Amino acid sequence: MTPIDLERLKTGRHRIVLRVDAGPAQPPIEVPVHILRGRKPRPCLAVVGGVHGDEYDGIRAAQRLAAEQMPDALDGTLIVIPVANPSSFAAGQRPTAIDNVDLNRVFPGKVDGGVSERLAHTLTEAVLRHMDLIFTLHGGGAVTRLAWYLEFLDADTDTGRRSHAAAAAAGFANLIAFAPETEGYLLPALGRLGVPVIEGEVGGRGELHLGNVDYYLERIADVMAYLGMVPKRVRAAAMSFSKVWQNSDVMAAAAGVLQRDVELHQAVSKGQRLAVIVDVEGRELAELVAPFDGVVGGYRGHSWIQTGQMAFRLFVPVARGS
């Protein structure tokens, strides 16, 4: 698979299409890739939306970025993939529609694997592993509401330090330390290939909000300024400090209706009740409590919940050296 040759591209807009075999009797998956070659080839930033097809704020932000950013204003190259998983986008769902697999659980992919694995492999080999930094734009999907946060690779390596530095420059109030040993996720998978990744989470519940889109575009501009691709930006004092957390998910212990006691961004104490799950008769089947002190960073927005599904995502403080 031939990677993009940045040296040979002229300054300006370019577009290629990655094609992935979707199997017998299926048309190939086609992934449009927008290349905005600036005044020099590097640094090269990839902005990727639509790894999950129901996370619309990031998709729309990437679409606007590809259309609105002027290549001749860049010292470097910007590569934009608005929809990395067209199959899940067309179905309006999280997993790839063809094989019902979550694309963000199979990176870096396999050339001879299933459809989602082949898609991950193509994205990795044709584009992602050749980048100086990757910024993926996620959201809460169809049923989850999340606070805005940005994940970075929590590793004491050159790649981990570069990921953390880029995250700190991006302007998010909440940074999440992501474990490097986690398998299948794009962020650590590309980290093991030496490419720093930061992964945003903005929006959710299957909704598109223009304020969220604008927020993502602001954060992308901050990252481009950090890389020296555009002039440095003046940031409001309130956005100059970030807290570092780890995610801790609270799972449903029964199936039923989730009755929440807490709201997004609310501080909670270990042992505090977060919700109860009730059955068809209104009987309480399970009580969900906070396993740690922390802050509510997300919750399931659809009140019906199955056993083992995520009910809450808590931000748990992480002590880090200077």
PDB file of C-alpha atoms in Angstrom:
ATOM      1  CA  MET A   1       0.000   0.000   0.000  1.00  0.00           C
ATOM      2  CA  THR A   2       1.551   3.280  -1.136  1.00  0.00           C
ATOM      3  CA  PRO A   3       1.541   6.074   1.465  1.00  0.00           C
ATOM      4  CA  ILE A   4       0.891   9.692   0.516  1.00  0.00           C
ATOM      5  CA  ASP A   5       4.048  11.311  -0.900  1.00  0.00           C
ATOM      6  CA  LEU A   6       3.984  14.742   0.733  1.00  0.00           C
ATOM      7  CA  GLU A   7       7.225  15.862  -0.913  1.00  0.00           C
ATOM      8  CA  ARG A   8       5.828  15.514  -4.423  1.00  0.00           C
ATOM      9  CA  LEU A   9       2.493  17.201  -3.770  1.00  0.00           C
ATOM     10  CA  LYS A  10       2.143  20.830  -4.778  1.00  0.00           C
ATOM     11  CA  THR A  11       0.762  23.424  -2.393  1.00  0.00           C
ATOM     12  CA  GLY A  12      -3.026  23.277  -2.563  1.00  0.00           C
ATOM     13  CA  ARG A  13      -5.997  20.963  -2.084  1.00  0.00           C
ATOM     14  CA  HIS A  14      -5.855  17.319  -3.053  1.00  0.00           C
ATOM     15  CA  ARG A  15      -8.315  14.481  -2.610  1.00  0.00           C
ATOM     16  CA  ILE A  16      -7.811  10.744  -2.746  1.00  0.00           C
ATOM     17  CA  VAL A  17     -10.128   7.840  -1.991  1.00  0.00           C
ATOM     18  CA  LEU A  18      -9.052   4.771  -0.028  1.00  0.00           C
ATOM     19  CA  ARG A  19     -10.862   1.608  -1.120  1.00  0.00           C
ATOM     20  CA  VAL A  20     -11.349  -1.445   1.072  1.00  0.00           C
ATOM     21  CA  ASP A  21     -12.721  -4.804  -0.055  1.00  0.00           C
ATOM     22  CA  ALA A  22     -16.036  -5.288   1.764  1.00  0.00           C
ATOM     23  CA  GLY A  23     -16.499  -8.929   0.790  1.00  0.00           C
ATOM     24  CA  PRO A  24     -18.579 -10.898  -1.728  1.00  0.00           C
ATOM     25  CA  ALA A  25     -21.556  -9.086  -3.279  1.00  0.00           C
ATOM     26  CA  GLN A  26     -20.614  -5.868  -1.455  1.00  0.00           C
ATOM     27  CA  PRO A  27     -19.287  -2.703  -3.100  1.00  0.00           C
ATOM     28  CA  PRO A  28     -15.912  -1.591  -1.725  1.00  0.00           C
ATOM     29  CA  ILE A  29     -15.825   0.794   1.211  1.00  0.00           C
ATOM     30  CA  GLU A  30     -14.620   4.173  -0.058  1.00  0.00           C
ATOM     31  CA  VAL A  31     -12.989   6.608   2.375  1.00  0.00           C
ATOM     32  CA  PRO A  32     -12.386  10.149   1.056  1.00  0.00           C
ATOM     33  CA  VAL A  33      -9.147  11.737   2.287  1.00  0.00           C
ATOM     34  CA  HIS A  34      -8.534  15.485   1.938  1.00  0.00           C
ATOM     35  CA  ILE A  35      -4.914  16.642   1.756  1.00  0.00           C
ATOM     36  CA  LEU A  36      -4.186  20.316   2.328  1.00  0.00           C
ATOM     37  CA  ARG A  37      -0.527  20.676   1.366  1.00  0.00           C
ATOM     38  CA  GLY A  38       0.854  23.893   2.795  1.00  0.00           C
ATOM     39  CA  ARG A  39       4.038  25.835   2.126  1.00  0.00           C
ATOM     40  CA  LYS A  40       6.115  22.877   3.307  1.00  0.00           C
ATOM     41  CA  PRO A  41       5.342  19.174   3.732  1.00  0.00           C
ATOM     42  CA  ARG A  42       5.779  18.873   7.497  1.00  0.00           C
ATOM     43  CA  PRO A  43       4.707  18.834  10.216  1.00  0.00           C
ATOM     44  CA  CYS A  44       1.812  16.690   9.076  1.00  0.00           C
ATOM     45  CA  LEU A  45      -1.348  16.585  11.195  1.00  0.00           C
ATOM     46  CA  ALA A  46      -4.171  14.121  10.523  1.00  0.00           C
ATOM     47  CA  VAL A  47      -7.652  15.037  11.765  1.00  0.00           C
ATOM     48  CA  VAL A  48      -9.962  12.025  11.750  1.00  0.00           C
ATOM     49  CA  GLY A  49     -13.719  11.980  12.311  1.00  0.00           C
ATOM     50  CA  GLY A  50     -16.333   9.290  11.925  1.00  0.00           C
ATOM     51  CA  VAL A  51     -14.471   6.311  13.352  1.00  0.00           C
ATOM     52  CA  HIS A  52     -17.929   5.760  14.816  1.00  0.00           C
ATOM     53  CA  GLY A  53     -20.675   6.731  12.396  1.00  0.00           C
ATOM     54  CA  ASP A  54     -23.044   8.209  14.998  1.00  0.00           C
ATOM     55  CA  GLU A  55     -20.660  10.855  16.398  1.00  0.00           C
ATOM     56  CA  TYR A  56     -21.723  13.833  14.340  1.00  0.00           C
ATOM     57  CA  ASP A  57     -20.052  16.858  15.932  1.00  0.00           C
ATOM     58  CA  GLY A  58     -16.591  15.560  15.049  1.00  0.00           C
ATOM     59  CA  ILE A  59     -17.677  14.539  11.559  1.00  0.00           C
ATOM     60  CA  ARG A  60     -19.106  17.974  10.821  1.00  0.00           C
ATOM     61  CA  ALA A  61     -16.053  19.724  12.273  1.00  0.00           C
ATOM     62  CA  ALA A  62     -13.771  17.682  10.007  1.00  0.00           C
ATOM     63  CA  GLN A  63     -15.954  18.424   6.975  1.00  0.00           C
ATOM     64  CA  ARG A  64     -15.802  22.144   7.662  1.00  0.00           C
ATOM     65  CA  LEU A  65     -12.070  22.035   8.324  1.00  0.00           C
ATOM     66  CA  ALA A  66     -11.421  20.370   4.964  1.00  0.00           C
ATOM     67  CA  ALA A  67     -13.580  22.949   3.175  1.00  0.00           C
ATOM     68  CA  GLU A  68     -12.552  26.123   5.006  1.00  0.00           C
ATOM     69  CA  GLN A  69      -8.845  25.815   5.805  1.00  0.00           C
ATOM     70  CA  MET A  70      -6.655  27.537   3.188  1.00  0.00           C
ATOM     71  CA  PRO A  71      -3.643  25.367   2.279  1.00  0.00           C
ATOM     72  CA  ASP A  72      -1.373  28.305   1.434  1.00  0.00           C
ATOM     73  CA  ALA A  73      -1.816  29.583   5.007  1.00  0.00           C
ATOM     74  CA  LEU A  74      -0.235  26.418   6.439  1.00  0.00           C
ATOM     75  CA  ASP A  75       3.376  25.722   7.336  1.00  0.00           C
ATOM     76  CA  GLY A  76       2.915  21.997   7.007  1.00  0.00           C
ATOM     77  CA  THR A  77       0.292  19.583   5.729  1.00  0.00           C
ATOM     78  CA  LEU A  78      -3.183  18.932   7.085  1.00  0.00           C
ATOM     79  CA  ILE A  79      -4.823  15.613   6.232  1.00  0.00           C
ATOM     80  CA  VAL A  80      -8.528  15.378   7.000  1.00  0.00           C
ATOM     81  CA  ILE A  81     -10.634  12.218   7.017  1.00  0.00           C
ATOM     82  CA  PRO A  82     -14.167  13.388   7.893  1.00  0.00           C
ATOM     83  CA  VAL A  83     -15.674   9.880   7.927  1.00  0.00           C
ATOM     84  CA  ALA A  84     -13.214   7.069   8.595  1.00  0.00           C
ATOM     85  CA  ASN A  85     -15.996   4.458   8.664  1.00  0.00           C
ATOM     86  CA  PRO A  86     -18.504   5.141   5.861  1.00  0.00           C
ATOM     87  CA  SER A  87     -20.310   1.856   6.564  1.00  0.00           C
ATOM     88  CA  SER A  88     -21.232   2.843  10.124  1.00  0.00           C
ATOM     89  CA  PHE A  89     -21.998   6.420   9.004  1.00  0.00           C
ATOM     90  CA  ALA A  90     -24.444   5.211   6.342  1.00  0.00           C
ATOM     91  CA  ALA A  91     -26.225   3.095   8.959  1.00  0.00           C
ATOM     92  CA  GLY A  92     -26.199   5.844  11.608  1.00  0.00           C
ATOM     93  CA  GLN A  93     -24.591   3.540  14.149  1.00  0.00           C
ATOM     94  CA  ARG A  94     -21.391   2.931  16.086  1.00  0.00           C
ATOM     95  CA  PRO A  95     -20.102  -0.370  14.613  1.00  0.00           C
ATOM     96  CA  THR A  96     -19.323  -1.116  10.989  1.00  0.00           C
ATOM     97  CA  ALA A  97     -22.665  -2.141   9.498  1.00  0.00           C
ATOM     98  CA  ILE A  98     -21.224  -4.928   7.351  1.00  0.00           C
ATOM     99  CA  ASP A  99     -19.706  -7.009  10.167  1.00  0.00           C
ATOM    100  CA  ASN A 100     -21.093  -5.285  13.309  1.00  0.00           C
ATOM    101  CA  VAL A 101     -17.558  -4.693  14.646  1.00  0.00           C
ATOM    102  CA  ASP A 102     -16.386  -1.538  16.422  1.00  0.00           C
ATOM    103  CA  LEU A 103     -13.613  -0.104  14.230  1.00  0.00           C
ATOM    104  CA  ASN A 104     -11.934   1.404  17.294  1.00  0.00           C
ATOM    105  CA  ARG A 105     -11.357  -2.043  18.771  1.00  0.00           C
ATOM    106  CA  VAL A 106      -9.341  -3.570  15.908  1.00  0.00           C
ATOM    107  CA  PHE A 107      -6.442  -1.159  15.213  1.00  0.00           C
ATOM    108  CA  PRO A 108      -3.902  -1.386  13.658  1.00  0.00           C
ATOM    109  CA  GLY A 109      -5.954  -3.893  11.681  1.00  0.00           C
ATOM    110  CA  LYS A 110      -5.082  -6.898   9.531  1.00  0.00           C
ATOM    111  CA  VAL A 111      -4.611  -7.074   5.787  1.00  0.00           C
ATOM    112  CA  ASP A 112      -6.337 -10.492   5.713  1.00  0.00           C
ATOM    113  CA  GLY A 113      -8.837  -9.920   8.550  1.00  0.00           C
ATOM    114  CA  GLY A 114     -12.525  -9.099   8.601  1.00  0.00           C
ATOM    115  CA  VAL A 115     -13.982  -5.981   6.995  1.00  0.00           C
ATOM    116  CA  SER A 116     -13.353  -3.684   9.972  1.00  0.00           C
ATOM    117  CA  GLU A 117      -9.841  -5.082  10.408  1.00  0.00           C
ATOM    118  CA  ARG A 118      -9.083  -4.460   6.726  1.00  0.00           C
ATOM    119  CA  LEU A 119     -10.448  -0.922   7.024  1.00  0.00           C
ATOM    120  CA  ALA A 120      -8.259  -0.262  10.081  1.00  0.00           C
ATOM    121  CA  HIS A 121      -5.241  -1.704   8.251  1.00  0.00           C
ATOM    122  CA  THR A 122      -5.825   0.495   5.193  1.00  0.00           C
ATOM    123  CA  LEU A 123      -6.221   3.650   7.279  1.00  0.00           C
ATOM    124  CA  THR A 124      -3.097   2.799   9.276  1.00  0.00           C
ATOM    125  CA  GLU A 125      -0.810   1.892   6.394  1.00  0.00           C
ATOM    126  CA  ALA A 126      -1.962   4.462   3.834  1.00  0.00           C
ATOM    127  CA  VAL A 127      -2.189   7.470   6.155  1.00  0.00           C
ATOM    128  CA  LEU A 128      -1.986   7.237   9.926  1.00  0.00           C
ATOM    129  CA  ARG A 129       1.398   5.669  10.597  1.00  0.00           C
ATOM    130  CA  HIS A 130       3.089   8.374   8.491  1.00  0.00           C
ATOM    131  CA  MET A 131       1.755  11.327  10.506  1.00  0.00           C
ATOM    132  CA  ASP A 132       3.542  13.559  13.009  1.00  0.00           C
ATOM    133  CA  LEU A 133       0.349  13.807  15.096  1.00  0.00           C
ATOM    134  CA  ILE A 134      -3.186  12.425  14.856  1.00  0.00           C
ATOM    135  CA  PHE A 135      -6.233  14.159  16.345  1.00  0.00           C
ATOM    136  CA  THR A 136      -9.337  11.948  16.333  1.00  0.00           C
ATOM    137  CA  LEU A 137     -12.742  13.548  16.883  1.00  0.00           C
ATOM    138  CA  HIS A 138     -15.174  11.397  18.859  1.00  0.00           C
ATOM    139  CA  GLY A 139     -18.414  11.975  20.767  1.00  0.00           C
ATOM    140  CA  GLY A 140     -20.853  10.082  22.929  1.00  0.00           C
ATOM    141  CA  GLY A 141     -22.566   8.257  20.084  1.00  0.00           C
ATOM    142  CA  ALA A 142     -26.301   7.649  19.961  1.00  0.00           C
ATOM    143  CA  VAL A 143     -27.032   6.999  23.641  1.00  0.00           C
ATOM    144  CA  THR A 144     -24.239   8.503  25.761  1.00  0.00           C
ATOM    145  CA  ARG A 145     -23.781  12.051  26.997  1.00  0.00           C
ATOM    146  CA  LEU A 146     -20.200  13.046  27.804  1.00  0.00           C
ATOM    147  CA  ALA A 147     -18.349  16.014  29.218  1.00  0.00           C
ATOM    148  CA  TRP A 148     -15.793  17.459  26.814  1.00  0.00           C
ATOM    149  CA  TYR A 149     -12.425  15.787  27.281  1.00  0.00           C
ATOM    150  CA  LEU A 150      -9.264  14.794  25.451  1.00  0.00           C
ATOM    151  CA  GLU A 151      -7.348  11.535  25.823  1.00  0.00           C
ATOM    152  CA  PHE A 152      -3.577  11.176  25.511  1.00  0.00           C
ATOM    153  CA  LEU A 153      -1.156   8.250  25.683  1.00  0.00           C
ATOM    154  CA  ASP A 154      -0.114   7.794  29.310  1.00  0.00           C
ATOM    155  CA  ALA A 155       3.352   6.368  28.653  1.00  0.00           C
ATOM    156  CA  ASP A 156       6.820   7.433  29.772  1.00  0.00           C
ATOM    157  CA  THR A 157       8.139   7.252  26.214  1.00  0.00           C
ATOM    158  CA  ASP A 158       8.929   9.830  23.559  1.00  0.00           C
ATOM    159  CA  THR A 159       5.591   9.111  21.881  1.00  0.00           C
ATOM    160  CA  GLY A 160       3.726   9.354  25.179  1.00  0.00           C
ATOM    161  CA  ARG A 161       5.380  12.650  26.058  1.00  0.00           C
ATOM    162  CA  ARG A 162       4.575  14.065  22.609  1.00  0.00           C
ATOM    163  CA  SER A 163       0.957  12.951  22.958  1.00  0.00           C
ATOM    164  CA  HIS A 164       0.680  14.545  26.407  1.00  0.00           C
ATOM    165  CA  ALA A 165       2.298  17.796  25.238  1.00  0.00           C
ATOM    166  CA  ALA A 166      -0.096  18.067  22.286  1.00  0.00           C
ATOM    167  CA  ALA A 167      -3.056  17.359  24.572  1.00  0.00           C
ATOM    168  CA  ALA A 168      -1.939  20.033  27.023  1.00  0.00           C
ATOM    169  CA  ALA A 169      -1.753  22.543  24.152  1.00  0.00           C
ATOM    170  CA  ALA A 170      -5.191  21.714  22.762  1.00  0.00           C
ATOM    171  CA  GLY A 171      -7.245  23.789  25.204  1.00  0.00           C
ATOM    172  CA  PHE A 172      -9.452  21.099  26.750  1.00  0.00           C
ATOM    173  CA  ALA A 173     -10.220  21.574  30.446  1.00  0.00           C
ATOM    174  CA  ASN A 174     -10.176  17.816  31.090  1.00  0.00           C
ATOM    175  CA  LEU A 175      -7.400  15.485  29.944  1.00  0.00           C
ATOM    176  CA  ILE A 176      -7.721  11.716  30.287  1.00  0.00           C
ATOM    177  CA  ALA A 177      -4.627   9.526  30.704  1.00  0.00           C
ATOM    178  CA  PHE A 178      -5.119   6.514  28.399  1.00  0.00           C
ATOM    179  CA  ALA A 179      -3.404   3.227  29.264  1.00  0.00           C
ATOM    180  CA  PRO A 180      -0.810   2.278  26.609  1.00  0.00           C
ATOM    181  CA  GLU A 181      -1.354  -1.480  26.956  1.00  0.00           C
ATOM    182  CA  THR A 182      -5.005  -1.325  25.834  1.00  0.00           C
ATOM    183  CA  GLU A 183      -5.485  -3.437  22.702  1.00  0.00           C
ATOM    184  CA  GLY A 184      -7.452  -2.519  19.577  1.00  0.00           C
ATOM    185  CA  TYR A 185      -7.894   1.209  20.174  1.00  0.00           C
ATOM    186  CA  LEU A 186      -6.434   3.608  17.612  1.00  0.00           C
ATOM    187  CA  LEU A 187      -4.672   5.785  20.205  1.00  0.00           C
ATOM    188  CA  PRO A 188      -2.372   3.155  21.792  1.00  0.00           C
ATOM    189  CA  ALA A 189      -2.087   1.112  18.578  1.00  0.00           C
ATOM    190  CA  LEU A 190      -0.573   4.052  16.688  1.00  0.00           C
ATOM    191  CA  GLY A 191       1.421   4.946  19.788  1.00  0.00           C
ATOM    192  CA  ARG A 192       3.128   1.564  19.546  1.00  0.00           C
ATOM    193  CA  LEU A 193       4.059   2.527  15.973  1.00  0.00           C
ATOM    194  CA  GLY A 194       5.662   5.727  17.261  1.00  0.00           C
ATOM    195  CA  VAL A 195       2.871   8.125  16.248  1.00  0.00           C
ATOM    196  CA  PRO A 196       1.394  10.380  18.964  1.00  0.00           C
ATOM    197  CA  VAL A 197      -2.400  10.526  19.047  1.00  0.00           C
ATOM    198  CA  ILE A 198      -4.873  12.692  20.934  1.00  0.00           C
ATOM    199  CA  GLU A 199      -8.537  11.713  21.002  1.00  0.00           C
ATOM    200  CA  GLY A 200     -11.340  14.171  21.681  1.00  0.00           C
ATOM    201  CA  GLU A 201     -14.777  13.422  23.092  1.00  0.00           C
ATOM    202  CA  VAL A 202     -17.363  16.150  22.456  1.00  0.00           C
ATOM    203  CA  GLY A 203     -21.144  15.863  22.286  1.00  0.00           C
ATOM    204  CA  GLY A 204     -23.253  12.741  22.097  1.00  0.00           C
ATOM    205  CA  ARG A 205     -26.762  11.264  22.156  1.00  0.00           C
ATOM    206  CA  GLY A 206     -26.773  11.149  18.360  1.00  0.00           C
ATOM    207  CA  GLU A 207     -27.149  14.914  18.114  1.00  0.00           C
ATOM    208  CA  LEU A 208     -25.356  17.589  16.102  1.00  0.00           C
ATOM    209  CA  HIS A 209     -24.758  20.907  17.861  1.00  0.00           C
ATOM    210  CA  LEU A 210     -23.062  23.740  16.003  1.00  0.00           C
ATOM    211  CA  GLY A 211     -21.551  25.001  19.256  1.00  0.00           C
ATOM    212  CA  ASN A 212     -19.785  21.655  19.650  1.00  0.00           C
ATOM    213  CA  VAL A 213     -18.577  21.826  16.045  1.00  0.00           C
ATOM    214  CA  ASP A 214     -17.155  25.306  16.646  1.00  0.00           C
ATOM    215  CA  TYR A 215     -15.488  24.075  19.837  1.00  0.00           C
ATOM    216  CA  TYR A 216     -13.767  21.265  17.942  1.00  0.00           C
ATOM    217  CA  LEU A 217     -12.587  23.703  15.260  1.00  0.00           C
ATOM    218  CA  GLU A 218     -11.110  25.952  17.968  1.00  0.00           C
ATOM    219  CA  ARG A 219      -9.268  23.028  19.523  1.00  0.00           C
ATOM    220  CA  ILE A 220      -7.904  21.937  16.132  1.00  0.00           C
ATOM    221  CA  ALA A 221      -6.660  25.490  15.560  1.00  0.00           C
ATOM    222  CA  ASP A 222      -4.873  25.353  18.930  1.00  0.00           C
ATOM    223  CA  VAL A 223      -3.184  22.093  17.947  1.00  0.00           C
ATOM    224  CA  MET A 224      -2.097  23.478  14.575  1.00  0.00           C
ATOM    225  CA  ALA A 225      -0.636  26.510  16.362  1.00  0.00           C
ATOM    226  CA  TYR A 226       1.206  24.209  18.780  1.00  0.00           C
ATOM    227  CA  LEU A 227       2.754  22.397  15.806  1.00  0.00           C
ATOM    228  CA  GLY A 228       3.781  25.695  14.205  1.00  0.00           C
ATOM    229  CA  MET A 229       1.457  25.210  11.233  1.00  0.00           C
ATOM    230  CA  VAL A 230      -0.405  28.478  11.887  1.00  0.00           C
ATOM    231  CA  PRO A 231       0.422  31.541  14.025  1.00  0.00           C
ATOM    232  CA  LYS A 232       0.130  31.142  17.786  1.00  0.00           C
ATOM    233  CA  ARG A 233      -3.254  31.964  19.234  1.00  0.00           C
ATOM    234  CA  VAL A 234      -4.194  34.014  22.297  1.00  0.00           C
ATOM    235  CA  ARG A 235      -6.118  31.755  24.653  1.00  0.00           C
ATOM    236  CA  ALA A 236      -8.477  32.913  27.387  1.00  0.00           C
ATOM    237  CA  ALA A 237      -7.047  32.553  30.901  1.00  0.00           C
ATOM    238  CA  ALA A 238      -9.862  30.174  31.837  1.00  0.00           C
ATOM    239  CA  MET A 239      -8.657  27.750  29.150  1.00  0.00           C
ATOM    240  CA  SER A 240      -4.971  27.798  30.059  1.00  0.00           C
ATOM    241  CA  PHE A 241      -5.143  25.069  32.724  1.00  0.00           C
ATOM    242  CA  SER A 242      -6.181  21.447  32.342  1.00  0.00           C
ATOM    243  CA  LYS A 243      -6.908  18.762  34.924  1.00  0.00           C
ATOM    244  CA  VAL A 244      -5.657  15.224  34.339  1.00  0.00           C
ATOM    245  CA  TRP A 245      -7.955  12.301  35.102  1.00  0.00           C
ATOM    246  CA  GLN A 246      -8.452   8.626  34.443  1.00  0.00           C
ATOM    247  CA  ASN A 247     -11.778   7.205  33.299  1.00  0.00           C
ATOM    248  CA  SER A 248     -13.610   4.759  35.548  1.00  0.00           C
ATOM    249  CA  ASP A 249     -16.821   3.284  34.149  1.00  0.00           C
ATOM    250  CA  VAL A 250     -19.720   2.137  36.326  1.00  0.00           C
ATOM    251  CA  MET A 251     -21.611  -0.708  34.685  1.00  0.00           C
ATOM    252  CA  ALA A 252     -25.255  -1.704  35.093  1.00  0.00           C
ATOM    253  CA  ALA A 253     -25.797  -4.609  37.486  1.00  0.00           C
ATOM    254  CA  ALA A 254     -29.295  -5.335  36.139  1.00  0.00           C
ATOM    255  CA  ALA A 255     -31.531  -4.613  33.152  1.00  0.00           C
ATOM    256  CA  GLY A 256     -34.255  -2.015  33.531  1.00  0.00           C
ATOM    257  CA  VAL A 257     -34.850   1.727  33.679  1.00  0.00           C
ATOM    258  CA  LEU A 258     -31.928   3.850  34.859  1.00  0.00           C
ATOM    259  CA  GLN A 259     -33.062   6.529  37.326  1.00  0.00           C
ATOM    260  CA  ARG A 260     -30.176   8.988  37.772  1.00  0.00           C
ATOM    261  CA  ASP A 261     -29.444  10.903  40.959  1.00  0.00           C
ATOM    262  CA  VAL A 262     -26.495  12.900  39.579  1.00  0.00           C
ATOM    263  CA  GLU A 263     -25.737  15.231  36.675  1.00  0.00           C
ATOM    264  CA  LEU A 264     -22.840  15.814  34.300  1.00  0.00           C
ATOM    265  CA  HIS A 265     -19.821  17.560  35.901  1.00  0.00           C
ATOM    266  CA  GLN A 266     -21.126  16.838  39.415  1.00  0.00           C
ATOM    267  CA  ALA A 267     -18.515  15.945  42.034  1.00  0.00           C
ATOM    268  CA  VAL A 268     -19.279  12.650  43.788  1.00  0.00           C
ATOM    269  CA  SER A 269     -17.814  10.810  46.764  1.00  0.00           C
ATOM    270  CA  LYS A 270     -16.888   7.151  47.071  1.00  0.00           C
ATOM    271  CA  GLY A 271     -20.010   5.199  48.003  1.00  0.00           C
ATOM    272  CA  GLN A 272     -22.427   7.942  46.895  1.00  0.00           C
ATOM    273  CA  ARG A 273     -25.497   6.686  45.060  1.00  0.00           C
ATOM    274  CA  LEU A 274     -25.438   7.538  41.362  1.00  0.00           C
ATOM    275  CA  ALA A 275     -28.655   5.839  40.243  1.00  0.00           C
ATOM    276  CA  VAL A 276     -31.049   2.985  40.776  1.00  0.00           C
ATOM    277  CA  ILE A 277     -32.331   0.541  38.180  1.00  0.00           C
ATOM    278  CA  VAL A 278     -36.039  -0.297  38.380  1.00  0.00           C
ATOM    279  CA  ASP A 279     -38.085  -3.020  36.701  1.00  0.00           C
ATOM    280  CA  VAL A 280     -41.509  -3.072  35.042  1.00  0.00           C
ATOM    281  CA  GLU A 281     -43.211  -2.993  38.461  1.00  0.00           C
ATOM    282  CA  GLY A 282     -41.084  -0.091  39.683  1.00  0.00           C
ATOM    283  CA  ARG A 283     -39.101  -2.303  42.033  1.00  0.00           C
ATOM    284  CA  GLU A 284     -35.472  -1.358  42.628  1.00  0.00           C
ATOM    285  CA  LEU A 285     -33.278  -4.064  41.129  1.00  0.00           C
ATOM    286  CA  ALA A 286     -29.859  -2.522  41.690  1.00  0.00           C
ATOM    287  CA  GLU A 287     -28.228   0.523  43.192  1.00  0.00           C
ATOM    288  CA  LEU A 288     -25.206   2.018  41.443  1.00  0.00           C
ATOM    289  CA  VAL A 289     -22.665   3.791  43.633  1.00  0.00           C
ATOM    290  CA  ALA A 290     -19.441   5.669  42.960  1.00  0.00           C
ATOM    291  CA  PRO A 291     -16.427   3.365  43.419  1.00  0.00           C
ATOM    292  CA  PHE A 292     -14.113   6.369  43.891  1.00  0.00           C
ATOM    293  CA  ASP A 293     -14.185  10.073  44.601  1.00  0.00           C
ATOM    294  CA  GLY A 294     -14.454  11.861  41.270  1.00  0.00           C
ATOM    295  CA  VAL A 295     -16.568  13.861  38.847  1.00  0.00           C
ATOM    296  CA  VAL A 296     -19.382  12.639  36.601  1.00  0.00           C
ATOM    297  CA  GLY A 297     -17.819  12.728  33.140  1.00  0.00           C
ATOM    298  CA  GLY A 298     -20.582  10.929  31.277  1.00  0.00           C
ATOM    299  CA  TYR A 299     -23.717   8.857  31.559  1.00  0.00           C
ATOM    300  CA  ARG A 300     -26.046   6.759  29.457  1.00  0.00           C
ATOM    301  CA  GLY A 301     -28.595   9.137  27.952  1.00  0.00           C
ATOM    302  CA  HIS A 302     -31.142   6.450  27.059  1.00  0.00           C
ATOM    303  CA  SER A 303     -32.914   5.381  30.228  1.00  0.00           C
ATOM    304  CA  TRP A 304     -33.319   1.719  29.298  1.00  0.00           C
ATOM    305  CA  ILE A 305     -30.154  -0.175  30.142  1.00  0.00           C
ATOM    306  CA  GLN A 306     -28.991  -3.777  29.864  1.00  0.00           C
ATOM    307  CA  THR A 307     -26.853  -5.649  32.359  1.00  0.00           C
ATOM    308  CA  GLY A 308     -23.184  -4.882  31.750  1.00  0.00           C
ATOM    309  CA  GLN A 309     -23.731  -1.674  29.779  1.00  0.00           C
ATOM    310  CA  MET A 310     -21.985   1.524  30.837  1.00  0.00           C
ATOM    311  CA  ALA A 311     -24.221   3.600  33.091  1.00  0.00           C
ATOM    312  CA  PHE A 312     -21.703   6.265  34.150  1.00  0.00           C
ATOM    313  CA  ARG A 313     -18.198   7.413  33.335  1.00  0.00           C
ATOM    314  CA  LEU A 314     -16.380   8.989  36.250  1.00  0.00           C
ATOM    315  CA  PHE A 315     -13.314  11.197  36.065  1.00  0.00           C
ATOM    316  CA  VAL A 316     -10.914  10.076  38.800  1.00  0.00           C
ATOM    317  CA  PRO A 317      -8.012  12.430  39.660  1.00  0.00           C
ATOM    318  CA  VAL A 318      -4.496  11.401  38.641  1.00  0.00           C
ATOM    319  CA  ALA A 319      -1.416  12.710  40.428  1.00  0.00           C
ATOM    320  CA  ARG A 320       1.269  13.616  37.879  1.00  0.00           C
ATOM    321  CA  GLY A 321       4.686  15.159  38.224  1.00  0.00           C
ATOM    322  CA  SER A 322       5.515  18.515  36.716  1.00  0.00           C
TER     323      SER A 322
END
